[in-house]
Short mmCIF file of C-alpha atoms and ligand atoms in Angstrom, two decimals:
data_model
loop_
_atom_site.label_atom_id
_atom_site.label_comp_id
_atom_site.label_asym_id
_atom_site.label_seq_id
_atom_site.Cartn_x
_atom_site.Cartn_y
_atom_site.Cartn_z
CA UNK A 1 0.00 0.00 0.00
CA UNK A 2 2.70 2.36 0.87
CA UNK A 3 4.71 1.97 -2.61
CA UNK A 4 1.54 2.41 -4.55
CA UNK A 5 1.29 6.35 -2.34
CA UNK A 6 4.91 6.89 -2.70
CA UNK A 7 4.60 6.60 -6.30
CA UNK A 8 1.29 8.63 -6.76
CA UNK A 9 3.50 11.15 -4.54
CA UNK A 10 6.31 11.49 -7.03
CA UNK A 11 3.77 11.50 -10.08
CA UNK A 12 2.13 14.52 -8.30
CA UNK A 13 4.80 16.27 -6.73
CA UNK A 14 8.47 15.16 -8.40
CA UNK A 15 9.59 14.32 -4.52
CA UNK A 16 11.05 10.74 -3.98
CA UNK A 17 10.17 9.62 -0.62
CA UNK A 18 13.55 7.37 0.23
CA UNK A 19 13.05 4.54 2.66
CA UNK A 20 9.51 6.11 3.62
CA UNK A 21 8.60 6.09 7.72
CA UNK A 22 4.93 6.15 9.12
CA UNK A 23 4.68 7.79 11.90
CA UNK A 24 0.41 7.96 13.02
CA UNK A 25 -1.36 10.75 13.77
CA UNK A 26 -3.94 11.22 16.18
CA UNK A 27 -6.88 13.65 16.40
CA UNK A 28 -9.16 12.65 14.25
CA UNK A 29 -13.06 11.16 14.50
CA UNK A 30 -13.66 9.32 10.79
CA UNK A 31 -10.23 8.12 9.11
CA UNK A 32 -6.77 6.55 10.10
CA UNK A 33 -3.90 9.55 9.71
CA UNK A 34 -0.39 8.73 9.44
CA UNK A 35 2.76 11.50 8.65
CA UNK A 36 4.84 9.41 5.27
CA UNK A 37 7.99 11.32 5.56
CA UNK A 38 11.55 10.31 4.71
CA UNK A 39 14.97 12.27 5.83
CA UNK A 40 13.64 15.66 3.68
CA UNK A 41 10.10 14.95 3.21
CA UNK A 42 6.84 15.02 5.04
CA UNK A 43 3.19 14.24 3.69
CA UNK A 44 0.02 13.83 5.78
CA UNK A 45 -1.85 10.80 4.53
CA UNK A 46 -5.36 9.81 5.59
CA UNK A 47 -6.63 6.45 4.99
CA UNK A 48 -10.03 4.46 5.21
CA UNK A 49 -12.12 1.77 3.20
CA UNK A 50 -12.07 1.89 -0.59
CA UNK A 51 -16.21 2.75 -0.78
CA UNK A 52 -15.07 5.71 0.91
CA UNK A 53 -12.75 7.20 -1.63
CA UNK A 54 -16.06 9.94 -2.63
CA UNK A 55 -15.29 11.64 0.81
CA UNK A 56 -11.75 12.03 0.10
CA UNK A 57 -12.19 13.21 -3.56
CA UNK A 58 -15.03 15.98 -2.52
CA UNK A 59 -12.37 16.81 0.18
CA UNK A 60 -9.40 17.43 -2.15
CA UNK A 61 -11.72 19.27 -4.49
CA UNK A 62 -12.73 21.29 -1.18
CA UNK A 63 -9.21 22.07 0.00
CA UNK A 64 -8.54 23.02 -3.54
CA UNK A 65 -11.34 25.27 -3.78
CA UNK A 66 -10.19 27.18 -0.54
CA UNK A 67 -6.67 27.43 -1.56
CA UNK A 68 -7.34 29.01 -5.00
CA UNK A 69 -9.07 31.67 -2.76
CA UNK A 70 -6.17 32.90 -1.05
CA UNK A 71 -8.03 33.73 2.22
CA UNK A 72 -7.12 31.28 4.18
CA UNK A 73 -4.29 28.25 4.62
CA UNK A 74 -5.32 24.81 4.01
CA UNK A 75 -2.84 22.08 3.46
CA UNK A 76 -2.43 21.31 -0.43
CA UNK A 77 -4.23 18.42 -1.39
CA UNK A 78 -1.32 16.17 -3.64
CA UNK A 79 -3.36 13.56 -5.00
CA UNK A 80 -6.03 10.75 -3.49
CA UNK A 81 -6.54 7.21 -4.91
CA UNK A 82 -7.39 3.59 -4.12
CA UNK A 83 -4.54 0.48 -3.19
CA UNK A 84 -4.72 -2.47 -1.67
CA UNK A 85 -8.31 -2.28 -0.80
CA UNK A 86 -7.55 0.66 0.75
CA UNK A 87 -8.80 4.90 -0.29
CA UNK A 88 -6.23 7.30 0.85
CA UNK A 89 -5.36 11.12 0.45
CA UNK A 90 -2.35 12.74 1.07
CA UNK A 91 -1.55 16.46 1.53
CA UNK A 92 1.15 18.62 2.88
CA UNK A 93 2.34 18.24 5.98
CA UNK A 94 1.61 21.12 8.34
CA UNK A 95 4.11 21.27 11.43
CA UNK A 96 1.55 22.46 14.13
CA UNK A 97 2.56 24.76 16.83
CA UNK A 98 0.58 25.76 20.00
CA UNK A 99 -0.20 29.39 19.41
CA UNK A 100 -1.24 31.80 16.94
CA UNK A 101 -2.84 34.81 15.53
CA UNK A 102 -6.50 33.94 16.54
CA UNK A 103 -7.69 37.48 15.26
CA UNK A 104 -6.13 36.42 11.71
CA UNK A 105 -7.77 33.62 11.59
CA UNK A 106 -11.12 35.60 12.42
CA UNK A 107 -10.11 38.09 9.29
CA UNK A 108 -9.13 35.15 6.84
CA UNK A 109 -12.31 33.61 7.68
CA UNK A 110 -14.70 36.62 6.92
CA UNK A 111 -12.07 36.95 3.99
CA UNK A 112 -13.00 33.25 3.27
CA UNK A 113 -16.61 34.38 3.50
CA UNK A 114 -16.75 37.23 1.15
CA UNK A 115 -16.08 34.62 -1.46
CA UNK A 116 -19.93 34.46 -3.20
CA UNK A 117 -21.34 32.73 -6.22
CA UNK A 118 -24.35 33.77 -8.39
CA UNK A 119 -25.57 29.60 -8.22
CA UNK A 120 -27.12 30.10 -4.97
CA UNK A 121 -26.67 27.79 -1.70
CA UNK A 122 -25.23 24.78 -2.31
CA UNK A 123 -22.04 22.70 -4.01
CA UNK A 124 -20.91 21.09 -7.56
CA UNK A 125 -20.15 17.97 -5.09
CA UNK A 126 -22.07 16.09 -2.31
CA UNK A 127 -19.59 15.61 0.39
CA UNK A 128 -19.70 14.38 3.80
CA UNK A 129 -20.00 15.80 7.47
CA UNK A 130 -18.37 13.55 9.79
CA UNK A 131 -19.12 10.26 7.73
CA UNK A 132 -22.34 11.39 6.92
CA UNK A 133 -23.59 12.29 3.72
CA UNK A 134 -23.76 16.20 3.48
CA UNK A 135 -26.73 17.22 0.27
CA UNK A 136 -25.69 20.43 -1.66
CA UNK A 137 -28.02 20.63 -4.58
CA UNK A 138 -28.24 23.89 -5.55
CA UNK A 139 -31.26 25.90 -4.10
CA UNK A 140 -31.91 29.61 -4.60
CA UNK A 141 -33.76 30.15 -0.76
CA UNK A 142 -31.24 29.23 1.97
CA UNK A 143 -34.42 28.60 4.57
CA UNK A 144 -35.70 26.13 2.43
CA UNK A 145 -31.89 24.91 1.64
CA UNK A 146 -31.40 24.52 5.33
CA UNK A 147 -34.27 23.25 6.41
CA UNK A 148 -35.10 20.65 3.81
CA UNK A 149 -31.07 19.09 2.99
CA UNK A 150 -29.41 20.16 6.27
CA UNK A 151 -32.10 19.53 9.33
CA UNK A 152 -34.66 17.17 7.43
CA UNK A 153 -31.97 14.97 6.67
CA UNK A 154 -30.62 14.57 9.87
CA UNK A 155 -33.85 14.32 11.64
CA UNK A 156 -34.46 11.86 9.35
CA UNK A 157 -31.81 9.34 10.35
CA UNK A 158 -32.49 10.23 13.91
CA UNK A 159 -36.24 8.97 13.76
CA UNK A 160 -34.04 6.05 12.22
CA UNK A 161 -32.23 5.61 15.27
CA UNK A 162 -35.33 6.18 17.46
CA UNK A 163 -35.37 9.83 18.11
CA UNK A 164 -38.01 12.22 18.12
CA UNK A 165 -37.26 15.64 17.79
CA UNK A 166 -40.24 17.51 16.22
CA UNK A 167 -43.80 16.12 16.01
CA UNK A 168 -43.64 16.83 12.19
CA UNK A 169 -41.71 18.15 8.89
CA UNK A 170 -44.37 20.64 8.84
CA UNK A 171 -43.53 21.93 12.54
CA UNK A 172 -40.22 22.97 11.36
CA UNK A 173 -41.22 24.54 8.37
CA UNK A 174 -43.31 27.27 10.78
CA UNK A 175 -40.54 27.20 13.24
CA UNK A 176 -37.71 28.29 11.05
CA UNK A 177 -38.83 31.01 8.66
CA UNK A 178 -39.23 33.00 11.67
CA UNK A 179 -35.83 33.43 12.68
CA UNK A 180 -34.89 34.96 9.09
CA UNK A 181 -37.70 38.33 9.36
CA UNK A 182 -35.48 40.92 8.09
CA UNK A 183 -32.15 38.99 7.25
CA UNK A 184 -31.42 37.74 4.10
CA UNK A 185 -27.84 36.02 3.72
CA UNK A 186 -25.91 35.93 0.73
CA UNK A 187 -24.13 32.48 -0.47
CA UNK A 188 -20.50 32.17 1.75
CA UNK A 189 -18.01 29.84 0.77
CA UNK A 190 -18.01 28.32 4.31
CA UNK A 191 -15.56 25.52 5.92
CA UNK A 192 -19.14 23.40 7.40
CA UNK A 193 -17.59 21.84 9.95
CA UNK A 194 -15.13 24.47 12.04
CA UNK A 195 -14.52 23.70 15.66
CA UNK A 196 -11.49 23.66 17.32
CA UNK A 197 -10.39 19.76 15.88
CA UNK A 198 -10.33 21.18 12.66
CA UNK A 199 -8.17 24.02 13.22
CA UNK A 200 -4.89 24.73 13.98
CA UNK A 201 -1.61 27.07 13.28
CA UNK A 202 1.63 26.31 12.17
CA UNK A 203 5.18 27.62 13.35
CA UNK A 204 4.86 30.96 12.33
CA UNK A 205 1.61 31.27 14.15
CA UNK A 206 -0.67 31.46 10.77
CA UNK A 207 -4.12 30.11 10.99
CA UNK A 208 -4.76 26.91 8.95
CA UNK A 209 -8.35 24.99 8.05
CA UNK A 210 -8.67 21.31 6.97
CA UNK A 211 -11.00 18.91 6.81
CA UNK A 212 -13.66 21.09 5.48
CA UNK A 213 -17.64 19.60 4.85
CA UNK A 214 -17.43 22.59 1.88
CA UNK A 215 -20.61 24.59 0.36
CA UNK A 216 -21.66 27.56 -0.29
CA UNK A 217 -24.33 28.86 2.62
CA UNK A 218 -25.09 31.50 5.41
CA UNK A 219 -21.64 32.47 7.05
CA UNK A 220 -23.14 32.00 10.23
CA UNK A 221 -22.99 28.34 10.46
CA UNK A 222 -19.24 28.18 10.90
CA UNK A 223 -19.55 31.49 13.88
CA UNK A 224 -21.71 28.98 14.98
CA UNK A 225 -20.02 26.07 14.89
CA UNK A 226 -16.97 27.71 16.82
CA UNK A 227 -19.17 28.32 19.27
CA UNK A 228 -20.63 24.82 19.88
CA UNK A 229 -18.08 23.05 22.06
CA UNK A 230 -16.14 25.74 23.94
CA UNK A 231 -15.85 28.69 21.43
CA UNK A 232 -12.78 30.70 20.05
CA UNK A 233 -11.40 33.53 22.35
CA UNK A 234 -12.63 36.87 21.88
CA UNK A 235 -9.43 37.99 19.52
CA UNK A 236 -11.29 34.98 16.77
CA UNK A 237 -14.48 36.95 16.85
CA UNK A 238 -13.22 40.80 16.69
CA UNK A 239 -11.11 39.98 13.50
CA UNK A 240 -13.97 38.59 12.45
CA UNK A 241 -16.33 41.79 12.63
CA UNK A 242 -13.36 43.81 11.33
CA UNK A 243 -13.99 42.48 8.07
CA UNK A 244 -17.05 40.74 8.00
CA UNK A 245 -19.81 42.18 10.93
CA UNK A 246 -21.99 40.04 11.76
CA UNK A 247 -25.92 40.74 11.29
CA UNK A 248 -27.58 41.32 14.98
CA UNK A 249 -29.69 38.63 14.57
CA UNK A 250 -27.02 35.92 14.69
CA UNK A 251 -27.41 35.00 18.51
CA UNK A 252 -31.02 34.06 17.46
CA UNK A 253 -30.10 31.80 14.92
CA UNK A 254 -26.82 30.04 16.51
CA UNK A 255 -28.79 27.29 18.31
CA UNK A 256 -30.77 26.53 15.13
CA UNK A 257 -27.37 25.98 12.78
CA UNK A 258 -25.64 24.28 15.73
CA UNK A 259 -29.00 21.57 16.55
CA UNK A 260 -27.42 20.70 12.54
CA UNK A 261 -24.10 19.38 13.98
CA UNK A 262 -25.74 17.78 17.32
CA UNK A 263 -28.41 15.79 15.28
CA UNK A 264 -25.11 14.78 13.34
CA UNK A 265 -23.18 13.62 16.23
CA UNK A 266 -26.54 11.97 17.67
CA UNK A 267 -26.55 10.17 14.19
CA UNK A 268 -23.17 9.23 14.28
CA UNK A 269 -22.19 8.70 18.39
CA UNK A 270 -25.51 8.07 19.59
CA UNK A 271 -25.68 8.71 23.47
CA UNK A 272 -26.86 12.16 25.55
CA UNK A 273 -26.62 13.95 21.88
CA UNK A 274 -30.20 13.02 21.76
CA UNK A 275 -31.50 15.19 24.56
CA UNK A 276 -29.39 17.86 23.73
CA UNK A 277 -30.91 17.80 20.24
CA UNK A 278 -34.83 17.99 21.73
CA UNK A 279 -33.41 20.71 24.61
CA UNK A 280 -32.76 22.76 21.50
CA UNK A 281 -35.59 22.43 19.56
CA UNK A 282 -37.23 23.51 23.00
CA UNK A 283 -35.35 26.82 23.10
CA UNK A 284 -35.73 27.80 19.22
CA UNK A 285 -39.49 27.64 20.08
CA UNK A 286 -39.23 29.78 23.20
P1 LIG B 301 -10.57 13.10 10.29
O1 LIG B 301 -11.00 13.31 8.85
O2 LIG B 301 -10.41 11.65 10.64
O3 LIG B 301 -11.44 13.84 11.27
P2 LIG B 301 -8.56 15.21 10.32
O4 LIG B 301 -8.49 15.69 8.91
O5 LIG B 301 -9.37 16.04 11.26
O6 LIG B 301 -9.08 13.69 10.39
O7 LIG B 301 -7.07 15.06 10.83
C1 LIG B 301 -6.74 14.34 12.02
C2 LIG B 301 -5.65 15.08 12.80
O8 LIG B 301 -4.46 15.14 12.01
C3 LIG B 301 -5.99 16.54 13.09
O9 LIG B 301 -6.61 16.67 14.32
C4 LIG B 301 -4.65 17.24 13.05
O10 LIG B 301 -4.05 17.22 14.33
C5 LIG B 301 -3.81 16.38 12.14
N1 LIG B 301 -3.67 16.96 10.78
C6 LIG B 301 -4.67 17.23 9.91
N2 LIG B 301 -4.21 17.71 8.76
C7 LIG B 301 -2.86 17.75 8.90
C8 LIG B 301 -1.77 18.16 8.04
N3 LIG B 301 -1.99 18.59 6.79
N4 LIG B 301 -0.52 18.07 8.51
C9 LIG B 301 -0.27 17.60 9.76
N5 LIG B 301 -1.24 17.19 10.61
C10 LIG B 301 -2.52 17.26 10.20
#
């Protein structure tokens, strides 16, 4: 398995890993992560079953996507394949440090977010969230984007699973429009899935992204999202409004986007995420 990614490396990149070491990585909820790296070279590789090789081609695309936006750092994807049974992806290596410029990484973010498109909400690929399918078809009304291929989909695997969250469909349909009276958001090239996991910054302190669930959609899912499971210090959230305020309304929406990511990790982990999922639903009613 290793030859076959040492060989896609050098087919991609020129570099000839000699007598390659695997070193793995830990940190992360879905694949197996290794560092490939030889006396000069480093690569991050991430591995998992071959039927899985659509998540790792929608997240190359992804990573390429943010990268040719030059807001934000996000490894280089190098190439992605099958062998030996096995999908993989490799990109470069980032040497993590500890700290960095949290306020930069609020600006390249709104940067990040300024990036539009006149297609509407949604992506050209259907990628993943966690290991669960993510639906981007492209819709022109973010309410009805949100509600019908971000919550209906999840609630729908929860009923799966056993879990009630809303008496009907129809219930959410009269609970959400609410929420928007007066806002209108235009289509952000978002990250999808940004807590602190999926952040980082390397040696010089400079923010980097990875392991993005990619679309295009409100901005205020990923402010969200940071906010989830600890949220960002303060610095994160002025750079932010330097270059990208926020509408006033966002506090009033941040439990709807975020009840997205529980019902995910209810669907995935099973377990108290549950409650917290119907404890939410409570409090968007009121
Ligand atoms: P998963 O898809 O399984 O959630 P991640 O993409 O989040 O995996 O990566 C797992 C861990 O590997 C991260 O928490 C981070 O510490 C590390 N990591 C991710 N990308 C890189 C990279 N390009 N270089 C070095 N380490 C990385």
């Amino acid at each position: 398995m290793l030859n076959e990614i040492v060989t896609h490396i050098f087919q991609a990149t020129g570099q000839r890993l000699i007598n390659p070491h695997q070193q793995p990585v830990s940190g992360g909820s879905i694949n197996q992560a290794f560092c490939l790296s030889d006396r000069s070279n480093k690569f991050f590789v991430k591995t998992n079953t071959a039927p899985r090789l659509g998540m790792f081609e929608a997240e190359a695309i992804a990573l390429n996507q943010i990268y040719n936006t030059h807001t934000i750092q996000v490894p280089k994807p190098i190439c992605w394949g099958i062998t030996d049974g096995f999908s993989y992806i490799v990109t470069e290596w980032i040497e993590f440090g500890r700290n960095g410029n949290w306020s930069q990484l609020g600006q390249n973010l709104a940067a990040l977010h300024r990036v539009t498109t006149s297609s509407g909400f949604g992506w050209d690929q259907q990628n993943t969230i966690g290991a669960t399918p993510q639906i981007n078809h492209w819709t022109s009304n973010w309410v009805d984007f949100f509600i019908e291929h971000r919550l209906l989909y999840q609630i729908k695997l929860a009923r799966q699973k056993g879990l009630q969250v809303i008496a009907s469909d129809q219930e959410l349909w009269q609970l959400v429009p609410p929420l928007f009276q007066g806002y209108n958001p235009q289509p952000s090239l978002v990250h999808g899935d940004l807590w602190s996991g999926n952040m980082g910054f390397d040696q010089l302190g400079t923010p980097v992204i990875f392991d993005p669930a990619l679309y295009f959609g409100d901005r205020e899912v990923d402010l969200a999202m940071t906010e989830l499971f600890g949220g960002f210090p303060s610095q994160f959230y002025q750079g932010y409004n330097q270059v990208f305020p926020l509408d006033s309304g966002y506090q009033s929406r941040k439990t709807l986007y975020n009840l997205y990511h529980i019902l995910n990790h209810f669907n995935l982990f099973g377990g108290s995420y549950g409650s917290t999922a119907q404890g939410m639903i409570k409090e968007i009613k009121g």
